[in-house]
Every structure is written in structure tokens, then in C-alpha cells.
PDB file of C-alpha atoms in Angstrom:
ATOM      1  CA  MET A   1      42.698   4.785 -42.077  1.00 97.00           C
ATOM      2  CA  VAL A   2      43.998   2.807 -45.063  1.00 98.00           C
ATOM      3  CA  ILE A   3      41.586   2.031 -47.892  1.00 98.00           C
ATOM      4  CA  GLY A   4      42.692  -0.300 -50.658  1.00 97.00           C
ATOM      5  CA  ILE A   5      41.012  -0.187 -54.056  1.00 96.00           C
ATOM      6  CA  THR A   6      41.969  -3.418 -55.750  1.00 92.00           C
ATOM      7  CA  ASN A   7      40.953  -6.320 -57.954  1.00 85.00           C
ATOM      8  CA  LEU A   8      42.915  -8.986 -59.827  1.00 74.00           C
ATOM      9  CA  LYS A   9      41.245  -7.945 -63.077  1.00 72.00           C
ATOM     10  CA  GLY A  10      42.361  -4.886 -65.002  1.00 74.00           C
ATOM     11  CA  GLY A  11      40.045  -2.285 -66.493  1.00 73.00           C
ATOM     12  CA  VAL A  12      37.499  -2.273 -63.672  1.00 79.00           C
ATOM     13  CA  GLY A  13      38.129   1.335 -62.629  1.00 86.00           C
ATOM     14  CA  LYS A  14      40.534   1.125 -59.685  1.00 93.00           C
ATOM     15  CA  SER A  15      42.361   4.341 -60.551  1.00 94.00           C
ATOM     16  CA  THR A  16      39.154   6.199 -61.418  1.00 96.00           C
ATOM     17  CA  ILE A  17      37.611   5.241 -58.092  1.00 97.00           C
ATOM     18  CA  SER A  18      40.793   6.018 -56.146  1.00 98.00           C
ATOM     19  CA  GLN A  19      40.982   9.481 -57.681  1.00 98.00           C
ATOM     20  CA  ASN A  20      37.309  10.321 -57.245  1.00 98.00           C
ATOM     21  CA  LEU A  21      37.098   9.037 -53.685  1.00 99.00           C
ATOM     22  CA  ALA A  22      40.221  11.049 -52.851  1.00 99.00           C
ATOM     23  CA  VAL A  23      38.706  14.209 -54.355  1.00 99.00           C
ATOM     24  CA  SER A  24      35.391  13.707 -52.561  1.00 99.00           C
ATOM     25  CA  LEU A  25      37.084  13.199 -49.194  1.00 99.00           C
ATOM     26  CA  ALA A  26      39.410  16.164 -49.775  1.00 98.00           C
ATOM     27  CA  HIS A  27      36.453  18.450 -50.507  1.00 98.00           C
ATOM     28  CA  LYS A  28      34.959  17.358 -47.179  1.00 98.00           C
ATOM     29  CA  GLY A  29      38.068  18.655 -45.444  1.00 98.00           C
ATOM     30  CA  TYR A  30      39.971  15.417 -44.901  1.00 98.00           C
ATOM     31  CA  LYS A  31      43.691  15.077 -45.525  1.00 98.00           C
ATOM     32  CA  VAL A  32      44.098  12.432 -48.207  1.00 99.00           C
ATOM     33  CA  CYS A  33      46.956  10.875 -50.117  1.00 98.00           C
ATOM     34  CA  VAL A  34      47.060   8.112 -52.721  1.00 98.00           C
ATOM     35  CA  LEU A  35      49.643   5.362 -53.132  1.00 98.00           C
ATOM     36  CA  ASP A  36      49.975   4.288 -56.768  1.00 96.00           C
ATOM     37  CA  THR A  37      51.134   0.658 -56.969  1.00 92.00           C
ATOM     38  CA  ASP A  38      50.783   0.236 -60.736  1.00 84.00           C
ATOM     39  CA  LEU A  39      54.377   0.293 -61.981  1.00 78.00           C
ATOM     40  CA  GLY A  40      53.317  -0.013 -65.606  1.00 78.00           C
ATOM     41  CA  GLN A  41      50.713   2.756 -65.844  1.00 82.00           C
ATOM     42  CA  ARG A  42      51.167   5.106 -62.868  1.00 90.00           C
ATOM     43  CA  SER A  43      47.767   6.513 -63.835  1.00 93.00           C
ATOM     44  CA  SER A  44      47.112   8.226 -60.520  1.00 96.00           C
ATOM     45  CA  MET A  45      50.547   9.849 -60.484  1.00 96.00           C
ATOM     46  CA  LYS A  46      49.942  11.233 -63.981  1.00 96.00           C
ATOM     47  CA  TRP A  47      46.503  12.434 -62.854  1.00 97.00           C
ATOM     48  CA  ALA A  48      47.954  14.257 -59.844  1.00 96.00           C
ATOM     49  CA  ALA A  49      50.522  15.988 -62.050  1.00 95.00           C
ATOM     50  CA  GLN A  50      47.655  17.593 -64.004  1.00 95.00           C
ATOM     51  CA  ARG A  51      45.835  19.026 -60.968  1.00 95.00           C
ATOM     52  CA  GLY A  52      45.753  22.801 -60.779  1.00 93.00           C
ATOM     53  CA  GLU A  53      46.226  25.156 -57.846  1.00 94.00           C
ATOM     54  CA  ASP A  54      42.508  25.976 -57.638  1.00 95.00           C
ATOM     55  CA  VAL A  55      41.554  22.498 -56.384  1.00 97.00           C
ATOM     56  CA  PRO A  56      42.536  20.660 -53.182  1.00 96.00           C
ATOM     57  CA  ALA A  57      46.039  19.234 -53.306  1.00 95.00           C
ATOM     58  CA  ILE A  58      46.087  15.432 -53.217  1.00 98.00           C
ATOM     59  CA  PRO A  59      49.592  13.965 -53.026  1.00 98.00           C
ATOM     60  CA  VAL A  60      50.047  10.772 -55.041  1.00 98.00           C
ATOM     61  CA  LEU A  61      53.112   8.722 -54.227  1.00 97.00           C
ATOM     62  CA  GLY A  62      54.505   5.855 -56.249  1.00 95.00           C
ATOM     63  CA  THR A  63      55.246   2.654 -54.385  1.00 94.00           C
ATOM     64  CA  GLU A  64      56.302  -0.897 -55.181  1.00 90.00           C
ATOM     65  CA  ALA A  65      54.976  -4.229 -53.969  1.00 87.00           C
ATOM     66  CA  ASP A  66      57.694  -4.722 -51.357  1.00 91.00           C
ATOM     67  CA  ASN A  67      57.073  -1.270 -49.878  1.00 95.00           C
ATOM     68  CA  VAL A  68      53.260  -1.044 -49.860  1.00 95.00           C
ATOM     69  CA  ILE A  69      52.834  -1.881 -46.178  1.00 96.00           C
ATOM     70  CA  LYS A  70      55.704   0.308 -44.996  1.00 97.00           C
ATOM     71  CA  ASP A  71      54.650   3.282 -47.127  1.00 98.00           C
ATOM     72  CA  ALA A  72      50.969   3.039 -46.157  1.00 98.00           C
ATOM     73  CA  LYS A  73      51.747   2.894 -42.443  1.00 98.00           C
ATOM     74  CA  GLU A  74      54.153   5.810 -42.730  1.00 98.00           C
ATOM     75  CA  GLN A  75      51.684   8.040 -44.606  1.00 98.00           C
ATOM     76  CA  GLU A  76      48.930   7.125 -42.155  1.00 98.00           C
ATOM     77  CA  ASN A  77      50.797   9.247 -39.609  1.00 98.00           C
ATOM     78  CA  TYR A  78      50.189  12.357 -41.714  1.00 98.00           C
ATOM     79  CA  TYR A  79      46.839  11.792 -43.441  1.00 99.00           C
ATOM     80  CA  ASP A  80      43.290  10.989 -42.394  1.00 98.00           C
ATOM     81  CA  PHE A  81      42.985   8.607 -45.328  1.00 99.00           C
ATOM     82  CA  VAL A  82      45.594   6.729 -47.318  1.00 99.00           C
ATOM     83  CA  LEU A  83      44.093   5.282 -50.492  1.00 99.00           C
ATOM     84  CA  ILE A  84      45.951   2.507 -52.287  1.00 97.00           C
ATOM     85  CA  ASP A  85      45.384   2.387 -56.042  1.00 95.00           C
ATOM     86  CA  GLY A  86      45.973  -1.326 -56.578  1.00 87.00           C
ATOM     87  CA  SER A  87      47.795  -3.005 -59.441  1.00 77.00           C
ATOM     88  CA  PRO A  88      46.219  -5.986 -61.242  1.00 68.00           C
ATOM     89  CA  GLN A  89      49.567  -7.198 -62.589  1.00 63.00           C
ATOM     90  CA  LEU A  90      51.388  -7.956 -59.351  1.00 62.00           C
ATOM     91  CA  GLU A  91      49.875 -10.544 -57.030  1.00 75.00           C
ATOM     92  CA  LEU A  92      52.347  -9.577 -54.304  1.00 80.00           C
ATOM     93  CA  ALA A  93      51.201  -5.942 -54.414  1.00 82.00           C
ATOM     94  CA  GLN A  94      47.608  -7.059 -54.055  1.00 84.00           C
ATOM     95  CA  VAL A  95      48.347  -9.307 -51.072  1.00 88.00           C
ATOM     96  CA  LYS A  96      50.276  -6.472 -49.409  1.00 92.00           C
ATOM     97  CA  THR A  97      47.397  -4.070 -50.132  1.00 94.00           C
ATOM     98  CA  LEU A  98      44.930  -6.444 -48.491  1.00 94.00           C
ATOM     99  CA  THR A  99      47.259  -6.951 -45.549  1.00 95.00           C
ATOM    100  CA  VAL A 100      47.635  -3.261 -44.707  1.00 96.00           C
ATOM    101  CA  SER A 101      44.104  -2.051 -45.527  1.00 97.00           C
ATOM    102  CA  ASP A 102      41.339  -1.424 -43.004  1.00 97.00           C
ATOM    103  CA  ILE A 103      38.776  -1.302 -45.803  1.00 97.00           C
ATOM    104  CA  VAL A 104      39.077  -2.876 -49.238  1.00 97.00           C
ATOM    105  CA  ILE A 105      36.924  -1.632 -52.106  1.00 97.00           C
ATOM    106  CA  VAL A 106      36.678  -4.118 -54.969  1.00 94.00           C
ATOM    107  CA  PRO A 107      35.370  -2.494 -58.165  1.00 92.00           C
ATOM    108  CA  VAL A 108      33.384  -4.863 -60.365  1.00 90.00           C
ATOM    109  CA  SER A 109      31.797  -4.143 -63.730  1.00 85.00           C
ATOM    110  CA  PRO A 110      28.477  -5.806 -64.596  1.00 81.00           C
ATOM    111  CA  SER A 111      29.928  -8.588 -66.737  1.00 79.00           C
ATOM    112  CA  ALA A 112      30.361 -12.331 -66.411  1.00 77.00           C
ATOM    113  CA  LEU A 113      34.148 -12.020 -66.786  1.00 79.00           C
ATOM    114  CA  ASP A 114      34.359  -9.652 -63.829  1.00 80.00           C
ATOM    115  CA  ILE A 115      32.206 -11.881 -61.660  1.00 80.00           C
ATOM    116  CA  TRP A 116      34.234 -14.978 -62.548  1.00 80.00           C
ATOM    117  CA  SER A 117      37.481 -13.180 -61.729  1.00 80.00           C
ATOM    118  CA  MET A 118      36.090 -12.381 -58.276  1.00 83.00           C
ATOM    119  CA  GLN A 119      36.357 -16.038 -57.300  1.00 81.00           C
ATOM    120  CA  GLN A 120      40.140 -15.834 -57.640  1.00 82.00           C
ATOM    121  CA  PHE A 121      40.203 -12.576 -55.695  1.00 86.00           C
ATOM    122  CA  MET A 122      38.081 -14.048 -52.922  1.00 89.00           C
ATOM    123  CA  ALA A 123      40.628 -16.817 -52.367  1.00 87.00           C
ATOM    124  CA  LYS A 124      43.288 -14.169 -51.631  1.00 88.00           C
ATOM    125  CA  TYR A 125      40.914 -12.093 -49.528  1.00 91.00           C
ATOM    126  CA  GLU A 126      39.884 -15.057 -47.380  1.00 92.00           C
ATOM    127  CA  GLN A 127      43.541 -15.900 -46.698  1.00 91.00           C
ATOM    128  CA  VAL A 128      44.161 -12.389 -45.380  1.00 92.00           C
ATOM    129  CA  LYS A 129      40.802 -12.260 -43.573  1.00 93.00           C
ATOM    130  CA  ALA A 130      41.692 -15.451 -41.698  1.00 94.00           C
ATOM    131  CA  VAL A 131      44.655 -13.616 -40.164  1.00 93.00           C
ATOM    132  CA  LYS A 132      43.215 -10.098 -39.772  1.00 92.00           C
ATOM    133  CA  GLY A 133      39.670 -10.992 -38.757  1.00 91.00           C
ATOM    134  CA  ASP A 134      37.310  -8.040 -38.345  1.00 88.00           C
ATOM    135  CA  SER A 135      40.118  -5.506 -38.753  1.00 92.00           C
ATOM    136  CA  ILE A 136      39.595  -5.752 -42.519  1.00 94.00           C
ATOM    137  CA  GLN A 137      36.286  -5.133 -44.267  1.00 94.00           C
ATOM    138  CA  GLY A 138      35.759  -5.963 -47.912  1.00 95.00           C
ATOM    139  CA  LEU A 139      33.237  -4.081 -50.039  1.00 96.00           C
ATOM    140  CA  ILE A 140      32.151  -4.668 -53.619  1.00 94.00           C
ATOM    141  CA  LEU A 141      31.497  -1.505 -55.634  1.00 95.00           C
ATOM    142  CA  LEU A 142      29.495  -1.951 -58.815  1.00 91.00           C
ATOM    143  CA  ASN A 143      31.176   0.277 -61.405  1.00 91.00           C
ATOM    144  CA  LYS A 144      30.144   1.127 -64.973  1.00 88.00           C
ATOM    145  CA  PHE A 145      26.578   0.416 -63.885  1.00 83.00           C
ATOM    146  CA  SER A 146      24.349  -0.039 -66.928  1.00 75.00           C
ATOM    147  CA  GLY A 147      20.925   0.999 -65.660  1.00 68.00           C
ATOM    148  CA  ARG A 148      19.366  -2.038 -67.347  1.00 66.00           C
ATOM    149  CA  MET A 149      17.337  -3.268 -64.411  1.00 61.00           C
ATOM    150  CA  ARG A 150      17.286  -7.007 -65.146  1.00 67.00           C
ATOM    151  CA  LEU A 151      21.021  -7.244 -65.864  1.00 64.00           C
ATOM    152  CA  ASP A 152      21.937  -5.090 -62.876  1.00 67.00           C
ATOM    153  CA  ARG A 153      19.713  -7.147 -60.587  1.00 72.00           C
ATOM    154  CA  GLU A 154      21.233 -10.414 -61.814  1.00 74.00           C
ATOM    155  CA  VAL A 155      24.764  -9.073 -61.354  1.00 74.00           C
ATOM    156  CA  THR A 156      24.001  -7.798 -57.848  1.00 75.00           C
ATOM    157  CA  GLU A 157      22.523 -11.159 -56.868  1.00 78.00           C
ATOM    158  CA  ALA A 158      25.583 -12.974 -58.208  1.00 77.00           C
ATOM    159  CA  LEU A 159      27.911 -10.668 -56.260  1.00 80.00           C
ATOM    160  CA  ASP A 160      25.848 -11.063 -53.079  1.00 77.00           C
ATOM    161  CA  SER A 161      26.562 -14.786 -53.195  1.00 79.00           C
ATOM    162  CA  LEU A 162      30.322 -14.180 -52.862  1.00 83.00           C
ATOM    163  CA  GLY A 163      30.044 -13.187 -49.218  1.00 81.00           C
ATOM    164  CA  LEU A 164      31.249  -9.572 -49.401  1.00 88.00           C
ATOM    165  CA  LYS A 165      28.945  -6.618 -48.770  1.00 90.00           C
ATOM    166  CA  VAL A 166      27.803  -5.015 -52.020  1.00 91.00           C
ATOM    167  CA  MET A 167      27.812  -1.259 -51.551  1.00 94.00           C
ATOM    168  CA  THR A 168      24.598   0.700 -51.929  1.00 93.00           C
ATOM    169  CA  THR A 169      26.492   3.204 -54.071  1.00 96.00           C
ATOM    170  CA  LYS A 170      26.781   2.355 -57.752  1.00 93.00           C
ATOM    171  CA  LEU A 171      28.778   4.293 -60.333  1.00 95.00           C
ATOM    172  CA  ALA A 172      27.203   4.559 -63.774  1.00 94.00           C
ATOM    173  CA  ASP A 173      29.068   4.249 -67.058  1.00 92.00           C
ATOM    174  CA  ARG A 174      29.436   7.981 -67.765  1.00 95.00           C
ATOM    175  CA  VAL A 175      31.765   9.786 -70.169  1.00 96.00           C
ATOM    176  CA  VAL A 176      32.647  12.319 -67.458  1.00 97.00           C
ATOM    177  CA  TYR A 177      34.539   9.624 -65.519  1.00 97.00           C
ATOM    178  CA  ARG A 178      36.861   9.307 -68.521  1.00 95.00           C
ATOM    179  CA  GLU A 179      37.090  13.047 -69.169  1.00 97.00           C
ATOM    180  CA  ALA A 180      37.929  14.212 -65.639  1.00 97.00           C
ATOM    181  CA  PRO A 181      41.421  12.632 -65.355  1.00 96.00           C
ATOM    182  CA  ILE A 182      42.653  14.472 -68.447  1.00 95.00           C
ATOM    183  CA  ASN A 183      42.757  17.689 -66.399  1.00 93.00           C
ATOM    184  CA  GLY A 184      43.612  16.052 -63.091  1.00 97.00           C
ATOM    185  CA  LEU A 185      40.080  16.486 -61.776  1.00 98.00           C
ATOM    186  CA  GLY A 186      37.479  14.387 -60.038  1.00 98.00           C
ATOM    187  CA  VAL A 187      33.924  14.379 -61.345  1.00 98.00           C
ATOM    188  CA  LEU A 188      32.954  16.371 -58.244  1.00 98.00           C
ATOM    189  CA  GLU A 189      34.948  19.202 -59.857  1.00 98.00           C
ATOM    190  CA  MET A 190      33.170  18.810 -63.208  1.00 97.00           C
ATOM    191  CA  LYS A 191      29.723  19.908 -64.398  1.00 95.00           C
ATOM    192  CA  ASN A 192      27.813  16.661 -64.163  1.00 97.00           C
ATOM    193  CA  ASP A 193      25.316  16.589 -61.321  1.00 98.00           C
ATOM    194  CA  LYS A 194      24.522  12.879 -61.613  1.00 97.00           C
ATOM    195  CA  ALA A 195      28.171  11.877 -61.364  1.00 98.00           C
ATOM    196  CA  LYS A 196      28.704  14.339 -58.508  1.00 98.00           C
ATOM    197  CA  LYS A 197      25.840  12.717 -56.631  1.00 98.00           C
ATOM    198  CA  GLU A 198      27.350   9.262 -57.149  1.00 98.00           C
ATOM    199  CA  VAL A 199      30.817  10.087 -55.832  1.00 98.00           C
ATOM    200  CA  THR A 200      29.380  12.072 -52.926  1.00 98.00           C
ATOM    201  CA  GLN A 201      27.275   9.046 -52.013  1.00 98.00           C
ATOM    202  CA  LEU A 202      30.400   6.873 -52.284  1.00 98.00           C
ATOM    203  CA  ALA A 203      32.332   9.078 -49.869  1.00 99.00           C
ATOM    204  CA  ASN A 204      29.400   9.282 -47.456  1.00 99.00           C
ATOM    205  CA  GLU A 205      28.924   5.512 -47.460  1.00 98.00           C
ATOM    206  CA  ILE A 206      32.616   4.966 -46.744  1.00 98.00           C
ATOM    207  CA  LEU A 207      32.561   7.535 -43.928  1.00 98.00           C
ATOM    208  CA  LYS A 208      29.626   5.745 -42.288  1.00 97.00           C
ATOM    209  CA  ILE A 209      31.558   2.477 -42.395  1.00 96.00           C
ATOM    210  CA  VAL A 210      34.667   4.173 -40.994  1.00 96.00           C
ATOM    211  CA  LYS A 211      32.624   5.606 -38.119  1.00 93.00           C
ATOM    212  CA  LYS A 212      31.330   2.130 -37.235  1.00 87.00           C
ATOM    213  CA  LYS A 213      34.843   0.677 -37.278  1.00 78.00           C
ATOM    214  CA  LYS A 214      36.184   3.221 -34.770  1.00 71.00           C
TER     215      LYS A 214
END
């Protein structure tokens, strides 16, 4: 199963979500690897290099736009889940990520800029969807959730209008999400029960969707 985490806009939390979903799935006993497509940052590769021996090993492999499809299909032979940490800089890498993914998670922060950028993303998604049909499922994940009920409700309503399913899971704007990568950890491996609950819910929601697709 290939899961792409991508968005045309930078700074929405693609690497954070890739890492934390990988950790959550690994702690459930699944074999997981991550493909890092961001040539400039390689954030997930740097994160993996910091992981210790007392936590589940999660291989992170660097890939380039031209090789995303080939590398994802190859790793799918060895892992239950291949997560693609998408790059916002390269349009080709994003198209290839959409092409090879069974599920696409699109992180969106509760801001007008993020919502506006989704219109451009949707044009690319619809092109791929027209070819792949039901073999690809797009999901919007609200990240850096504010907890301000009116704003969050307005953002959710705006995202609903785009035509992609908005996930029930929402990730709050918590310091622990920024602290965990320093030591190569996921928040599930940190001492923050609220964040642990969020990423566990994320993994469980994805697993339910995977079960329906099979």
C-alpha cells in the first residue's frame, strides 16, 4: 500500500505527518518505509538518522522525481506501507506521487492561503483521478488545528466544498510535533498524551480506509 503525503504548498507539515504516521504504524507491528522526495531539505532522512536502537526501525530512502514510481513499487514488495514524503518544489515529483499512490493525504493548515493553494492542487489531483479512478483516494488532513471553534468550522466547510473527504482526525498545533524530530522520534514516543491520541487516531482512520479498499 502506497500512501502519498503531499501538497503544492510548503510548510503544511508533510514531513511531520509522514514521520508520525510511520511511527504509529510501526508501533502497531506493520513494516513501514518512507520515501523522501524533497531534494532540498531531506527532512525525513535527517530524522531517520537520529532514531535510536530502542525504537522501531523505519528506513527512509531518498528518491528523485523521475524515480518516485519505480522506487515506490519496488519497496512495496518488502513493506506493508510505503509512505511518500512529498516535495512542494517539484511539480513532477508531486504528479508522480499522485500517480503511484493508493491513498493521498493532503495536509492543510487552517488559513486562507492554504485553502486557496488547494485549488491548484485539485487541478493536478483531478487529472490523475481521471486516469486512476477509484484506485486513488484523496484525503484532506487538517493540521495545526487551532481549537477556535468558529475558525475551524469555517475552514472545514471551505475544505468540504473542494470535493475531497476531510478526515475526522485533526492534528493540533502543539510544540511536541516540533520537538520530536530533533531526536528522531514520533510524538507517540514522547510524553504528550493529547498528541499521542491524535496520531493514534490518524493511523486508525487510515487503517479503516485501507481495509475498505482491499
